[in-house]
Every structure is written in C-alpha cells, then in structure tokens.
Amino acid sequence: MIFRQLVTPDTGCASYVLGCPRAAACAVVDPQEDIAPHPEMAAREPLRITHVIETHVQADHRSGARRLASVTRAPVFPAAAAVAAIVAPAGPSSVPTASSSMASPGMAATRGT
C-alpha cells in the first residue's frame, strides 16, 4: 500500500494519496486547489487516479476535487455530510444515495465534467 501526504504550506491543508501498486491505482483524498502535485505523485509510483474523495467542506479547504476528476476522469465521492450541506436547500429527497451511484453506503458519487 502507498500512503502519501501533501501539505499546502500557505493554508496548512493536507491531502492524501492512497494507492495499491499491485492494482496500479490510487485515490486522492481532499485534493488541494492546485491539483498538479497529485497526478505527478501518482505518475512517479506509477499509479492511475481512479477515485477522488472529499471528506469535508469547510472554509479553509479550497478543493480541487472537480478539477482533478475532470483531468483524471475519476469519480468524486463526497462525504454524505458534504452532499447534505450542498443540497440542503433543495430538501433531503435531492441528496444522492448509494443506490443511485457507485459509492458505498453513506457516500454519493459524481463524475467530474
């Protein structure tokens, strides 16, 4: 297993790359706004980014999840709480569920555009 942490000095925010050399695949957790280090790190291993995971939404984390998903064609898996916060004004019935996606229970998946 490969586990790498990337910290953005300006914000102190951390993102992580979790990978399996045998599968040549990895997930990026909480990608930073500047996505360049993530594909570079994956290529050095060499791994393909197959999942982008967003664990939280907060003011101090400027996410690069959508951009990274667009570049890698990997689905984005936001934490259920993040999905609820984003779509709460539309009501609970608008929150995607695991049955309507590839995600595990409590998570929702969206594909970057």
mmCIF file of C-alpha atoms in Angstrom:
data_model
loop_
_atom_site.group_PDB
_atom_site.id
_atom_site.type_symbol
_atom_site.label_atom_id
_atom_site.label_comp_id
_atom_site.label_asym_id
_atom_site.label_seq_id
_atom_site.Cartn_x
_atom_site.Cartn_y
_atom_site.Cartn_z
ATOM 1 C CA MET A 1 0.000 0.000 0.000
ATOM 2 C CA ILE A 2 1.136 3.522 -0.755
ATOM 3 C CA PHE A 3 0.224 6.396 1.543
ATOM 4 C CA ARG A 4 1.469 9.899 0.788
ATOM 5 C CA GLN A 5 0.542 13.192 2.419
ATOM 6 C CA LEU A 6 0.667 16.510 0.580
ATOM 7 C CA VAL A 7 0.510 19.671 2.673
ATOM 8 C CA THR A 8 -0.058 23.111 1.174
ATOM 9 C CA PRO A 9 2.266 25.456 3.100
ATOM 10 C CA ASP A 10 0.078 28.548 2.569
ATOM 11 C CA THR A 11 -3.026 27.010 4.119
ATOM 12 C CA GLY A 12 -1.715 24.049 6.103
ATOM 13 C CA CYS A 13 -4.371 21.902 4.417
ATOM 14 C CA ALA A 14 -3.437 18.297 3.791
ATOM 15 C CA SER A 15 -4.451 15.914 1.058
ATOM 16 C CA TYR A 16 -3.563 12.273 0.728
ATOM 17 C CA VAL A 17 -2.811 9.705 -1.950
ATOM 18 C CA LEU A 18 -3.719 6.113 -1.063
ATOM 19 C CA GLY A 19 -2.670 3.550 -3.610
ATOM 20 C CA CYS A 20 -2.172 -0.093 -4.438
ATOM 21 C CA PRO A 21 0.927 -0.833 -6.528
ATOM 22 C CA ARG A 22 -0.415 -4.247 -7.491
ATOM 23 C CA ALA A 23 -3.578 -2.677 -8.959
ATOM 24 C CA ALA A 24 -1.629 0.372 -10.220
ATOM 25 C CA ALA A 25 -4.482 2.510 -8.881
ATOM 26 C CA CYS A 26 -4.940 5.165 -6.231
ATOM 27 C CA ALA A 27 -7.412 7.518 -4.606
ATOM 28 C CA VAL A 28 -6.783 11.156 -3.782
ATOM 29 C CA VAL A 29 -8.409 12.332 -0.557
ATOM 30 C CA ASP A 30 -9.242 16.039 -0.143
ATOM 31 C CA PRO A 31 -7.309 17.275 -3.204
ATOM 32 C CA GLN A 32 -5.914 20.772 -2.920
ATOM 33 C CA GLU A 33 -6.910 23.666 -5.159
ATOM 34 C CA ASP A 34 -3.631 23.266 -7.077
ATOM 35 C CA ILE A 35 -4.115 19.759 -8.455
ATOM 36 C CA ALA A 36 -0.741 19.455 -10.242
ATOM 37 C CA PRO A 37 1.072 17.579 -7.421
ATOM 38 C CA HIS A 38 -1.499 14.764 -7.346
ATOM 39 C CA PRO A 39 -1.098 13.410 -10.916
ATOM 40 C CA GLU A 40 2.668 13.989 -10.666
ATOM 41 C CA MET A 41 2.891 11.917 -7.486
ATOM 42 C CA ALA A 42 0.690 9.176 -8.936
ATOM 43 C CA ALA A 43 2.804 9.020 -12.108
ATOM 44 C CA ARG A 44 6.014 8.568 -10.086
ATOM 45 C CA GLU A 45 4.678 5.431 -8.371
ATOM 46 C CA PRO A 46 3.251 4.662 -11.215
ATOM 47 C CA LEU A 47 -0.449 4.684 -10.361
ATOM 48 C CA ARG A 48 -3.634 5.795 -12.080
ATOM 49 C CA ILE A 49 -6.002 8.027 -10.084
ATOM 50 C CA THR A 50 -9.271 6.099 -10.012
ATOM 51 C CA HIS A 51 -11.129 7.849 -7.170
ATOM 52 C CA VAL A 52 -11.326 11.361 -5.760
ATOM 53 C CA ILE A 53 -12.663 11.545 -2.201
ATOM 54 C CA GLU A 54 -13.872 14.708 -0.476
ATOM 55 C CA THR A 55 -14.177 14.163 3.288
ATOM 56 C CA HIS A 56 -15.472 17.566 4.305
ATOM 57 C CA VAL A 57 -16.464 21.015 3.177
ATOM 58 C CA GLN A 58 -15.103 23.943 5.141
ATOM 59 C CA ALA A 59 -13.856 27.466 4.553
ATOM 60 C CA ASP A 60 -10.147 26.715 4.972
ATOM 61 C CA HIS A 61 -10.081 23.985 2.312
ATOM 62 C CA ARG A 62 -10.186 25.124 -1.297
ATOM 63 C CA SER A 63 -10.988 21.899 -3.093
ATOM 64 C CA GLY A 64 -9.569 20.767 -6.392
ATOM 65 C CA ALA A 65 -11.822 17.685 -6.480
ATOM 66 C CA ARG A 66 -13.891 18.647 -9.513
ATOM 67 C CA ARG A 67 -10.854 19.776 -11.487
ATOM 68 C CA LEU A 68 -8.881 16.635 -10.613
ATOM 69 C CA ALA A 69 -11.861 14.474 -11.570
ATOM 70 C CA SER A 70 -12.092 16.278 -14.884
ATOM 71 C CA VAL A 71 -8.410 15.683 -15.644
ATOM 72 C CA THR A 72 -8.312 12.048 -14.493
ATOM 73 C CA ARG A 73 -11.897 11.035 -15.391
ATOM 74 C CA ALA A 74 -12.160 9.569 -11.866
ATOM 75 C CA PRO A 75 -15.463 9.830 -9.978
ATOM 76 C CA VAL A 76 -15.737 12.167 -6.988
ATOM 77 C CA PHE A 77 -17.001 10.631 -3.759
ATOM 78 C CA PRO A 78 -18.138 13.395 -1.390
ATOM 79 C CA ALA A 79 -18.831 12.639 2.259
ATOM 80 C CA ALA A 80 -22.559 12.332 2.919
ATOM 81 C CA ALA A 81 -22.440 15.373 5.197
ATOM 82 C CA ALA A 82 -20.844 17.406 2.428
ATOM 83 C CA VAL A 83 -23.569 16.369 -0.002
ATOM 84 C CA ALA A 84 -26.264 17.252 2.532
ATOM 85 C CA ALA A 85 -24.710 20.688 3.113
ATOM 86 C CA ILE A 86 -24.562 21.385 -0.607
ATOM 87 C CA VAL A 87 -28.110 20.303 -1.474
ATOM 88 C CA ALA A 88 -29.891 21.043 1.827
ATOM 89 C CA PRO A 89 -31.860 23.977 0.346
ATOM 90 C CA ALA A 90 -33.362 21.565 -2.193
ATOM 91 C CA GLY A 91 -34.511 19.187 0.551
ATOM 92 C CA PRO A 92 -33.445 15.739 1.730
ATOM 93 C CA SER A 93 -35.001 13.904 -1.213
ATOM 94 C CA SER A 94 -32.433 15.544 -3.516
ATOM 95 C CA VAL A 95 -29.434 14.041 -1.690
ATOM 96 C CA PRO A 96 -27.919 11.278 -3.876
ATOM 97 C CA THR A 97 -27.812 7.853 -2.278
ATOM 98 C CA ALA A 98 -25.521 4.876 -2.644
ATOM 99 C CA SER A 99 -28.228 3.022 -4.560
ATOM 100 C CA SER A 100 -28.109 5.709 -7.260
ATOM 101 C CA SER A 101 -24.324 5.670 -7.591
ATOM 102 C CA MET A 102 -21.174 3.570 -7.472
ATOM 103 C CA ALA A 103 -20.435 4.732 -3.920
ATOM 104 C CA SER A 104 -20.552 2.774 -0.714
ATOM 105 C CA PRO A 105 -23.344 3.389 1.853
ATOM 106 C CA GLY A 106 -23.318 6.907 3.236
ATOM 107 C CA MET A 107 -21.431 8.258 0.230
ATOM 108 C CA ALA A 108 -22.500 9.614 -3.129
ATOM 109 C CA ALA A 109 -20.529 9.594 -6.352
ATOM 110 C CA THR A 110 -20.437 12.190 -9.075
ATOM 111 C CA ARG A 111 -18.327 12.266 -12.180
ATOM 112 C CA GLY A 112 -16.306 15.394 -12.956
ATOM 113 C CA THR A 113 -17.146 17.332 -16.081
#
